Coordinates of C-alpha atoms and ligand atoms in Angstrom, one line a residue:
M1 CA 137.8 57.9 153.3
I2 CA 140.9 60.0 154.0
D3 CA 140.6 63.5 152.4
D4 CA 143.1 66.3 151.7
A5 CA 142.1 68.1 154.9
L6 CA 143.0 65.1 157.0
I7 CA 146.2 64.6 155.1
D8 CA 147.1 68.2 156.0
R9 CA 146.4 67.6 159.7
F10 CA 148.8 64.6 159.6
R11 CA 151.4 66.7 157.7
A12 CA 151.2 69.4 160.4
I13 CA 152.3 66.8 163.0
V14 CA 155.4 65.5 161.3
G15 CA 156.3 68.4 158.9
A16 CA 156.0 68.3 155.2
Q17 CA 159.6 66.9 154.7
N18 CA 158.6 63.9 156.8
M19 CA 155.5 62.9 154.9
V20 CA 155.7 60.9 151.6
T21 CA 152.7 61.1 149.3
A22 CA 154.3 60.8 145.9
K23 CA 153.7 57.3 144.6
A24 CA 157.2 57.0 143.1
D25 CA 158.8 57.8 146.5
Q26 CA 156.5 55.3 148.3
E27 CA 157.8 52.2 146.5
R28 CA 160.1 50.9 149.3
Y29 CA 157.2 51.1 151.9
I30 CA 154.5 49.2 150.0
H31 CA 156.1 45.9 149.0
D32 CA 157.4 43.1 151.2
T33 CA 160.9 41.7 150.5
R34 CA 159.6 38.4 149.2
G35 CA 157.5 40.1 146.6
L36 CA 154.3 38.4 147.7
Y37 CA 152.3 41.6 148.8
T38 CA 151.9 45.1 147.4
G39 CA 149.8 47.6 149.1
Q40 CA 148.7 51.2 148.8
T41 CA 148.9 54.2 151.1
P42 CA 147.8 57.8 150.9
A43 CA 150.8 58.8 153.0
V44 CA 153.9 57.5 154.8
L45 CA 154.5 59.4 158.0
K46 CA 157.9 59.6 159.6
P47 CA 157.6 61.0 163.1
G48 CA 160.7 62.1 164.9
S49 CA 159.6 61.7 168.5
T50 CA 157.3 59.8 170.8
A51 CA 155.1 62.9 171.2
E52 CA 154.6 63.0 167.4
V53 CA 153.7 59.3 167.3
A54 CA 151.1 60.0 170.1
A55 CA 149.7 63.0 168.1
I56 CA 149.4 60.8 165.0
L57 CA 147.6 57.9 166.8
K58 CA 145.2 60.3 168.6
L59 CA 144.2 61.9 165.3
A60 CA 143.9 58.4 163.7
S61 CA 141.7 57.2 166.5
E62 CA 139.5 60.2 166.3
T63 CA 139.1 60.0 162.5
G64 CA 139.1 56.1 162.2
T65 CA 142.3 56.2 160.1
P66 CA 144.1 52.8 159.8
I67 CA 147.7 53.0 160.8
V68 CA 150.4 50.4 159.8
P69 CA 153.6 50.6 161.8
Q70 CA 156.7 49.9 159.8
G71 CA 160.3 49.3 160.8
G72 CA 162.9 48.1 158.3
N73 CA 160.3 46.4 156.2
T74 CA 162.1 43.0 156.3
G75 CA 159.2 41.1 157.8
H76 CA 158.4 37.8 156.2
V77 CA 154.6 37.7 156.7
A78 CA 153.7 41.2 155.4
G79 CA 152.4 42.7 158.7
Q80 CA 154.2 45.9 157.8
V81 CA 152.6 46.2 154.3
P82 CA 149.5 48.4 153.9
R83 CA 146.4 46.9 152.5
T84 CA 145.1 47.8 149.1
G85 CA 142.4 50.5 148.6
L86 CA 141.7 51.0 152.3
D87 CA 143.6 54.2 153.1
D88 CA 146.1 52.6 155.4
V89 CA 148.6 55.2 156.6
V90 CA 152.1 53.9 157.0
L91 CA 153.9 55.0 160.2
S92 CA 157.6 54.5 159.6
L93 CA 159.9 54.6 162.7
E94 CA 163.1 55.2 160.6
R95 CA 163.8 58.7 162.1
M96 CA 163.4 57.5 165.7
N97 CA 166.8 55.7 165.7
R98 CA 168.7 57.2 168.7
I99 CA 170.5 55.0 171.2
R100 CA 169.6 56.8 174.5
D101 CA 171.8 54.9 176.9
V102 CA 174.4 52.1 177.1
D103 CA 175.0 50.9 180.6
P104 CA 177.8 48.2 181.0
V105 CA 177.2 47.9 184.8
G106 CA 173.5 47.1 184.6
N107 CA 174.1 45.4 181.2
V108 CA 171.3 47.3 179.5
L109 CA 171.0 49.5 176.4
V110 CA 168.1 51.8 175.8
A111 CA 167.2 52.5 172.2
E112 CA 164.4 54.1 170.2
A113 CA 162.4 51.7 168.1
G114 CA 163.8 52.8 164.8
A115 CA 167.4 51.9 165.7
V116 CA 168.7 49.4 163.2
L117 CA 169.8 46.1 164.8
A118 CA 173.4 46.3 163.4
D119 CA 173.7 49.7 165.1
I120 CA 172.7 48.3 168.4
H121 CA 175.3 45.6 168.0
A122 CA 177.9 48.3 167.3
A123 CA 176.8 50.3 170.4
A124 CA 177.0 47.3 172.6
E125 CA 180.6 46.6 171.3
T126 CA 181.7 50.0 172.5
V127 CA 181.4 48.8 176.0
E128 CA 182.7 45.3 175.3
R129 CA 179.2 43.7 175.5
I130 CA 177.0 42.0 172.9
F131 CA 173.4 42.2 172.1
P132 CA 172.9 38.6 170.9
L133 CA 169.9 38.8 168.5
S134 CA 171.4 38.0 165.1
L135 CA 169.5 37.9 161.9
G136 CA 170.3 37.9 158.2
S137 CA 168.3 41.1 157.9
Q138 CA 170.2 42.9 160.8
G139 CA 171.5 45.7 158.5
S140 CA 168.0 47.0 157.9
A141 CA 165.6 45.4 160.5
Q142 CA 164.8 47.8 163.4
I143 CA 164.6 46.9 167.1
G144 CA 160.9 47.9 167.1
G145 CA 160.3 45.4 164.3
N146 CA 162.4 42.8 166.1
L147 CA 160.3 43.2 169.2
S148 CA 156.9 43.3 167.4
T149 CA 157.7 40.0 165.6
N150 CA 159.4 38.5 168.7
A151 CA 162.3 37.7 166.3
G152 CA 164.4 34.6 166.9
G153 CA 167.5 34.2 164.7
T154 CA 170.7 32.3 165.2
A155 CA 171.5 32.6 168.9
V156 CA 168.1 31.6 170.5
L157 CA 169.6 28.4 171.8
A158 CA 171.8 30.3 174.2
Y159 CA 170.1 33.6 174.7
G160 CA 166.4 33.2 173.9
N161 CA 164.3 35.2 171.4
M162 CA 163.4 38.8 171.5
R163 CA 161.0 38.3 174.4
H164 CA 163.9 37.1 176.5
L165 CA 166.1 40.0 175.5
C166 CA 163.9 42.9 176.5
L167 CA 163.4 44.4 180.0
G168 CA 161.1 47.3 179.3
L169 CA 159.1 49.2 176.6
E170 CA 157.8 52.6 175.8
V171 CA 154.6 52.3 173.8
V172 CA 152.1 54.7 172.3
L173 CA 148.6 53.3 172.5
P174 CA 146.1 53.6 169.6
T175 CA 144.3 56.3 171.6
G176 CA 147.5 58.4 171.7
E177 CA 148.2 57.7 175.4
I178 CA 151.9 57.0 176.2
W179 CA 152.8 54.0 178.4
N180 CA 156.3 54.5 179.8
G181 CA 157.3 51.0 180.8
L182 CA 161.1 51.6 180.3
R183 CA 162.0 49.6 183.4
R184 CA 165.5 48.0 183.8
L185 CA 164.4 45.3 186.2
K186 CA 165.1 41.6 185.9
K187 CA 162.6 40.9 188.7
D188 CA 159.2 42.7 188.7
N189 CA 156.1 40.7 189.6
T190 CA 153.6 43.6 189.8
G191 CA 150.5 42.6 188.0
Y192 CA 149.9 41.6 184.4
D193 CA 152.9 41.7 182.1
L194 CA 152.0 44.4 179.6
R195 CA 155.4 44.3 178.0
D196 CA 154.9 40.7 176.9
L197 CA 151.6 41.6 175.2
F198 CA 153.2 44.2 172.9
I199 CA 156.2 41.9 172.1
G200 CA 155.1 39.7 169.2
A201 CA 151.8 41.7 168.6
E202 CA 153.0 42.8 165.1
G203 CA 151.8 46.4 165.6
T204 CA 148.2 45.5 166.3
L205 CA 148.1 46.8 169.9
G206 CA 150.2 50.0 169.7
V207 CA 153.4 51.5 168.5
I208 CA 156.6 50.6 170.3
T209 CA 158.7 53.7 170.5
A210 CA 161.6 52.7 172.7
A211 CA 163.0 49.6 174.5
V212 CA 165.4 48.6 177.3
L213 CA 167.5 45.7 176.0
K214 CA 169.7 43.2 177.8
L215 CA 173.4 43.1 177.1
F216 CA 175.8 40.2 177.7
P217 CA 179.5 39.9 178.2
R218 CA 181.4 39.4 175.0
P219 CA 182.6 35.8 174.8
A220 CA 186.4 35.4 175.0
G221 CA 186.4 32.1 173.1
H222 CA 184.4 31.4 169.9
Q223 CA 184.6 28.4 167.5
V224 CA 182.5 27.2 164.6
A225 CA 182.6 23.8 162.9
I226 CA 180.7 22.3 160.0
A227 CA 180.0 18.5 159.9
G228 CA 178.6 16.4 157.1
L229 CA 176.1 13.7 157.9
S230 CA 173.9 11.1 156.2
D231 CA 170.5 12.2 157.6
P232 CA 168.7 14.3 160.1
K233 CA 168.6 11.4 162.6
A234 CA 172.4 11.5 162.8
A235 CA 172.1 15.3 163.2
L236 CA 169.8 14.8 166.2
T237 CA 172.2 12.4 167.9
L238 CA 175.0 14.9 167.2
F239 CA 172.8 17.6 168.8
G240 CA 172.6 15.4 172.0
I241 CA 176.4 15.1 172.1
A242 CA 176.9 18.8 171.5
T243 CA 174.4 19.8 174.2
R244 CA 176.1 17.4 176.7
R245 CA 179.7 18.5 175.9
A246 CA 179.1 22.2 175.5
G247 CA 176.2 22.9 178.0
P248 CA 175.4 26.6 177.9
A249 CA 178.4 27.3 175.7
L250 CA 176.4 25.8 172.7
T251 CA 175.3 29.0 170.9
G252 CA 174.1 27.6 167.6
F253 CA 173.2 24.3 166.0
E254 CA 172.0 24.8 162.5
L255 CA 170.9 22.1 160.0
M256 CA 171.3 22.5 156.2
A257 CA 170.2 20.2 153.4
E258 CA 172.8 19.6 150.7
I259 CA 170.8 21.3 147.9
G260 CA 170.7 24.5 150.0
V261 CA 174.5 24.4 150.4
D262 CA 174.8 23.8 146.6
F263 CA 172.7 26.9 145.9
T264 CA 174.9 29.1 148.1
V265 CA 178.0 27.8 146.4
K266 CA 176.5 28.4 143.0
H267 CA 174.9 31.8 143.6
I268 CA 176.6 33.6 146.5
P269 CA 180.0 35.1 145.6
G270 CA 182.8 33.9 147.8
V271 CA 181.0 30.8 149.2
R272 CA 183.0 27.6 148.8
P273 CA 182.0 24.0 149.4
P274 CA 182.5 23.4 153.1
L275 CA 183.8 19.8 152.8
A276 CA 185.9 18.0 150.2
T277 CA 183.1 15.5 149.5
P278 CA 179.5 16.7 149.3
Q279 CA 177.3 15.3 152.0
P280 CA 173.5 14.9 152.1
W281 CA 173.2 17.0 155.3
Y282 CA 175.4 19.6 157.1
V283 CA 175.3 20.9 160.6
L284 CA 176.9 24.1 161.8
I285 CA 178.0 24.0 165.4
D286 CA 178.7 27.3 167.2
V287 CA 180.3 27.4 170.6
S288 CA 181.1 30.5 172.7
T289 CA 182.9 30.5 176.0
S290 CA 183.6 33.1 178.6
D291 CA 187.2 32.1 179.2
A292 CA 190.0 31.6 176.6
Q293 CA 189.7 30.6 172.9
D294 CA 191.4 27.3 173.9
S295 CA 188.3 26.2 175.8
A296 CA 186.0 26.8 172.8
D297 CA 188.4 24.9 170.5
A298 CA 188.5 22.0 173.0
I299 CA 184.8 21.7 173.3
V300 CA 184.3 21.6 169.5
T301 CA 187.1 19.1 169.1
A302 CA 185.6 16.9 171.8
I303 CA 182.1 17.0 170.2
L304 CA 183.5 16.0 166.8
E305 CA 185.8 13.3 168.2
E306 CA 182.8 11.7 169.9
A307 CA 180.8 12.0 166.8
Y308 CA 183.5 10.4 164.6
A309 CA 183.9 7.6 167.1
A310 CA 180.1 6.9 167.0
D311 CA 180.3 6.9 163.1
L312 CA 177.9 9.9 163.0
V313 CA 179.8 12.3 160.8
A314 CA 181.4 11.5 157.5
D315 CA 183.6 14.6 157.5
A316 CA 184.0 17.8 159.4
V317 CA 186.0 21.0 159.4
I318 CA 186.8 23.4 162.3
A319 CA 187.3 27.1 161.4
Q320 CA 190.9 28.1 161.6
N321 CA 190.3 31.8 162.3
E322 CA 187.6 34.4 162.7
T323 CA 187.4 35.0 158.9
Q324 CA 186.6 31.3 158.4
R325 CA 184.1 31.4 161.3
R326 CA 182.3 34.3 159.6
A327 CA 182.5 32.5 156.2
F328 CA 180.7 29.5 157.7
W329 CA 177.9 31.6 159.1
H330 CA 177.7 33.6 155.9
M331 CA 177.0 30.4 154.0
R332 CA 174.3 29.5 156.5
E333 CA 172.7 33.0 156.3
S334 CA 172.8 32.9 152.5
M335 CA 170.6 29.9 152.3
S336 CA 167.4 31.9 151.7
P337 CA 168.8 34.5 149.2
A338 CA 170.6 31.7 147.3
Q339 CA 167.2 30.2 146.5
K340 CA 166.1 33.3 144.6
P341 CA 167.9 32.7 141.3
E342 CA 166.4 29.1 141.3
G343 CA 162.9 30.5 140.7
G344 CA 159.8 30.4 142.9
S345 CA 160.1 29.2 146.5
I346 CA 157.3 28.2 148.8
K347 CA 158.5 28.9 152.3
H348 CA 157.6 27.6 155.8
D349 CA 158.9 28.8 159.2
V350 CA 157.8 25.9 161.4
S351 CA 158.8 24.4 164.7
V352 CA 158.4 20.9 166.2
P353 CA 159.8 19.3 169.3
V354 CA 163.5 18.8 168.5
A355 CA 163.2 15.0 168.7
S356 CA 160.5 15.1 166.0
I357 CA 162.6 16.9 163.4
P358 CA 163.7 13.7 161.5
A359 CA 160.2 12.3 161.4
F360 CA 158.7 15.7 160.4
L361 CA 161.2 16.1 157.5
A362 CA 160.7 12.5 156.2
E363 CA 156.9 12.9 156.2
A364 CA 156.9 16.4 154.8
D365 CA 159.3 15.4 152.0
Q366 CA 157.2 12.5 151.0
A367 CA 154.0 14.6 150.9
V368 CA 155.6 17.4 149.0
M369 CA 157.2 15.2 146.4
A370 CA 153.9 13.5 145.8
M371 CA 152.2 16.9 145.3
V372 CA 154.9 18.5 143.3
P373 CA 157.2 16.0 141.6
G374 CA 160.6 17.4 140.9
A375 CA 160.3 20.0 143.8
R376 CA 163.7 20.8 145.3
I377 CA 163.3 20.8 149.1
C378 CA 165.8 23.1 150.7
A379 CA 165.2 22.6 154.4
F380 CA 167.5 24.4 156.8
G381 CA 167.3 26.2 160.1
H382 CA 167.8 26.5 163.8
M383 CA 167.7 22.8 164.6
G384 CA 168.6 23.3 168.2
D385 CA 165.4 25.3 168.6
G386 CA 163.3 22.8 166.7
N387 CA 162.8 25.5 164.1
I388 CA 163.1 24.5 160.4
H389 CA 162.7 26.8 157.4
Y390 CA 161.1 24.3 155.2
N391 CA 161.6 26.0 151.8
I392 CA 160.6 24.4 148.5
S393 CA 162.2 25.6 145.3
Q394 CA 160.2 25.0 142.1
P395 CA 161.1 22.1 139.8
V396 CA 163.7 23.0 137.2
G397 CA 162.0 24.6 134.2
A398 CA 158.6 24.9 135.9
D399 CA 156.5 28.0 135.6
S400 CA 157.3 30.1 138.6
R401 CA 153.8 31.8 138.9
A402 CA 152.0 28.5 138.5
F403 CA 154.2 27.0 141.2
L404 CA 153.7 29.9 143.6
D405 CA 149.9 29.8 143.0
R406 CA 150.0 26.5 144.9
W407 CA 151.5 28.1 148.0
H408 CA 148.5 27.6 150.3
E409 CA 147.7 24.1 148.9
V410 CA 151.3 23.0 149.7
S411 CA 151.6 24.8 153.0
D412 CA 148.3 23.4 154.2
R413 CA 149.7 19.9 153.8
V414 CA 153.1 20.8 155.4
H415 CA 151.4 22.6 158.3
A416 CA 149.1 19.6 158.8
I417 CA 152.2 17.5 159.4
V418 CA 153.6 20.1 161.7
R419 CA 150.4 20.1 163.7
A420 CA 150.5 16.3 163.9
H421 CA 153.8 16.6 165.6
A422 CA 152.4 19.3 168.0
G423 CA 154.4 22.0 166.3
S424 CA 153.8 25.6 165.3
I425 CA 153.2 27.0 161.9
S426 CA 155.1 30.2 162.7
A427 CA 158.2 29.7 164.8
E428 CA 159.7 33.1 164.5
H429 CA 158.2 35.2 161.6
G430 CA 154.8 35.8 163.0
I431 CA 151.3 35.8 161.4
G432 CA 150.9 39.2 159.6
Q433 CA 148.7 38.9 156.5
L434 CA 150.2 35.7 155.1
K435 CA 149.1 33.3 157.9
R436 CA 146.1 35.2 159.4
D437 CA 143.3 33.0 158.1
E438 CA 145.3 29.9 159.0
L439 CA 145.8 31.1 162.6
A440 CA 142.0 31.4 163.0
A441 CA 141.7 27.9 161.7
I442 CA 144.3 26.2 164.0
R443 CA 143.9 27.9 167.4
E444 CA 141.1 27.1 169.7
P445 CA 138.0 29.4 169.4
I446 CA 138.6 30.5 173.0
E447 CA 142.2 31.6 172.1
I448 CA 141.1 33.6 169.1
D449 CA 138.3 35.2 171.2
L450 CA 140.7 36.1 174.0
M451 CA 143.0 37.7 171.4
Q452 CA 140.1 39.6 169.9
R453 CA 139.0 40.9 173.4
I454 CA 142.6 42.1 174.1
K455 CA 142.6 43.8 170.7
A456 CA 139.3 45.5 171.4
A457 CA 140.5 46.6 174.9
F458 CA 143.7 48.3 173.6
D459 CA 142.3 49.5 170.3
P460 CA 138.6 50.3 170.6
A461 CA 138.6 52.3 167.3
G462 CA 140.2 49.4 165.4
I463 CA 142.9 51.6 163.8
M464 CA 146.1 49.6 164.7
N465 CA 147.3 47.5 161.8
P466 CA 143.8 46.2 161.0
D467 CA 143.4 42.7 159.4
K468 CA 146.9 41.7 160.5
V469 CA 147.2 38.7 162.8
L470 CA 143.4 38.7 163.5
Q471 CA 140.5 39.5 161.1
Q472 CA 139.1 42.9 161.9
R473 CA 135.8 42.6 163.8
L474 CA 134.7 46.2 163.6
Ligands
FAD501 C1 167.4 38.0 154.9 C2 166.4 37.9 156.1 C3 166.7 37.1 157.1 C4 165.8 37.0 158.2 N1 166.1 36.2 159.2 C5 165.3 36.1 160.3 C6 165.6 35.2 161.4 O1 166.6 34.5 161.4 N2 164.7 35.2 162.4 C7 163.6 36.0 162.5 O2 162.9 35.9 163.5 N3 163.3 36.8 161.4 C8 164.1 36.9 160.4 N4 163.7 37.7 159.3 C9 162.4 38.4 159.3 C10 162.6 39.9 159.8 O3 163.8 40.4 159.5 C11 162.3 40.0 161.2 O4 160.9 39.7 161.4 C12 162.5 41.4 161.8 O5 162.4 41.3 163.2 C13 161.5 42.5 161.3 O6 162.0 43.8 161.6 P1 161.6 45.0 160.7 O7 162.2 46.3 161.4 O8 162.1 44.9 159.3 O9 160.1 45.0 160.9 P2 159.0 45.2 159.7 O10 159.1 44.2 158.7 O11 159.0 46.7 159.3 O12 157.6 45.0 160.6 C14 157.3 43.7 161.1 C15 156.1 43.8 161.9 O13 156.3 44.6 163.1 C16 155.4 45.7 163.1 N5 156.2 46.8 163.6 C17 157.4 47.3 163.1 N6 157.9 48.2 163.9 C18 157.0 48.4 164.9 C19 157.0 49.3 166.0 N7 157.9 50.1 166.3 N8 155.9 49.2 166.8 C20 154.9 48.3 166.6 N9 154.9 47.5 165.5 C21 156.0 47.5 164.7 C22 154.9 45.9 161.7 O14 153.7 46.5 161.6 C23 154.9 44.4 161.2 O15 153.7 43.8 161.6 C24 164.6 37.8 158.2 C25 164.3 38.6 157.1 C26 165.2 38.7 156.1 C27 164.8 39.6 154.9

């Protein structure tokens, strides 16, 4: 039990102005954005340096105080939300947001964990480079949160996920020791890869305090098109054409169901129907080239010409300027928020081998419609990565609470189909609280045991984000 004396010791580390204890001021730290989880905390701590994080974790280990690291609080599986009634102290990285270095020769940027993703994009731009991780939440998500969830987003096809975009880390271990692994090396085969353990660990092994990120040249040519198709099979064939024609220039290949596009047109200001006649499915194709704009235009045109000749697409539109390119992406990135006004939504973040996407969608649709007649299936996502956000909006007029109460029943069924296709139940959002028990059920006992042993080795006192990802053994 955390008492006033212990609270005072934490306060002495960060300073009174950087500790939030009033319930009214804690609101933004204790709920997840989807409104699925609400927790409690005796205090939110906002350290301003790695040394302060180290002092917090040392004290927490000595006193058995659970610590929940929190970045921008945009995570979809509630790893960042404290539990209820268990004295979880929230450690917010929001003050540690400095960009320490931008190096256009080595193509690296060094940032503190609390730097917001959009600010990292802006810093890279100042030296005509890009940091390619791109998410709908980039205005609030922090790089420490991106790393801890191994975030994916819309450019994984060309640049990989967060694991591929990071060269080095600085981490404070649960004991309060500091590991300075801020290396800038592309090649470093010296023993176990500790960095890769912390990436995707969702704050269960330590607190990431800084990172070395990879930068890339800003593409000179960029083009975006939207094509309308009859079904996901046609989209798969189109993906084959796009991959062959564009090669590494293919930066995005996103699938969207008609109903999701309709929701964005209905609910998101400024979004207009992409094509003159509605289509059952849409694909967004994004191509970036290192040479002139003409080459990006030519690749997209060639992809669509071949698709028309093969009778794959019913209609398509190529963006005429940067404003339109942004508008197409805005529509795609609004798919999730546009579902909100339609009532409850049961969401899945799954991946299957790309070639299995049409079969997965057909089988999942059939199963869901049998369980919830009238459900509105709003599947969309990073088709090129095999990653579908299989979101299900409640039937029109249904009771939202009663629908959401069926979340686990429905997702068990959908995830069974995913597993039958050798897929993953969490492609990019992680495990957190939402999928913890399911992880234990689907991974081999040896895998769970190895994870528990790693956890115990890093965090002997069991204070780092307990009960997230893995059930606490202590
Ligand atoms: C509109 C919207 C769109 C999104 N789109 C995508 C998408 O396309 N792809 C995708 O992958 N995700 C997406 N997400 C999910 C989310 O934005 C990402 O998971 C993001 O990387 C989380 O960053 P955050 O700073 O908000 O982390 P938080 O939500 O604060 O935390 C997430 C996890 O990381 C841990 N953590 C946070 N900071 C640290 C740290 N410094 N050290 C150790 N552990 C830490 C937390 O304990 C928690 O377990 C989206 C979310 C929203 C709201």
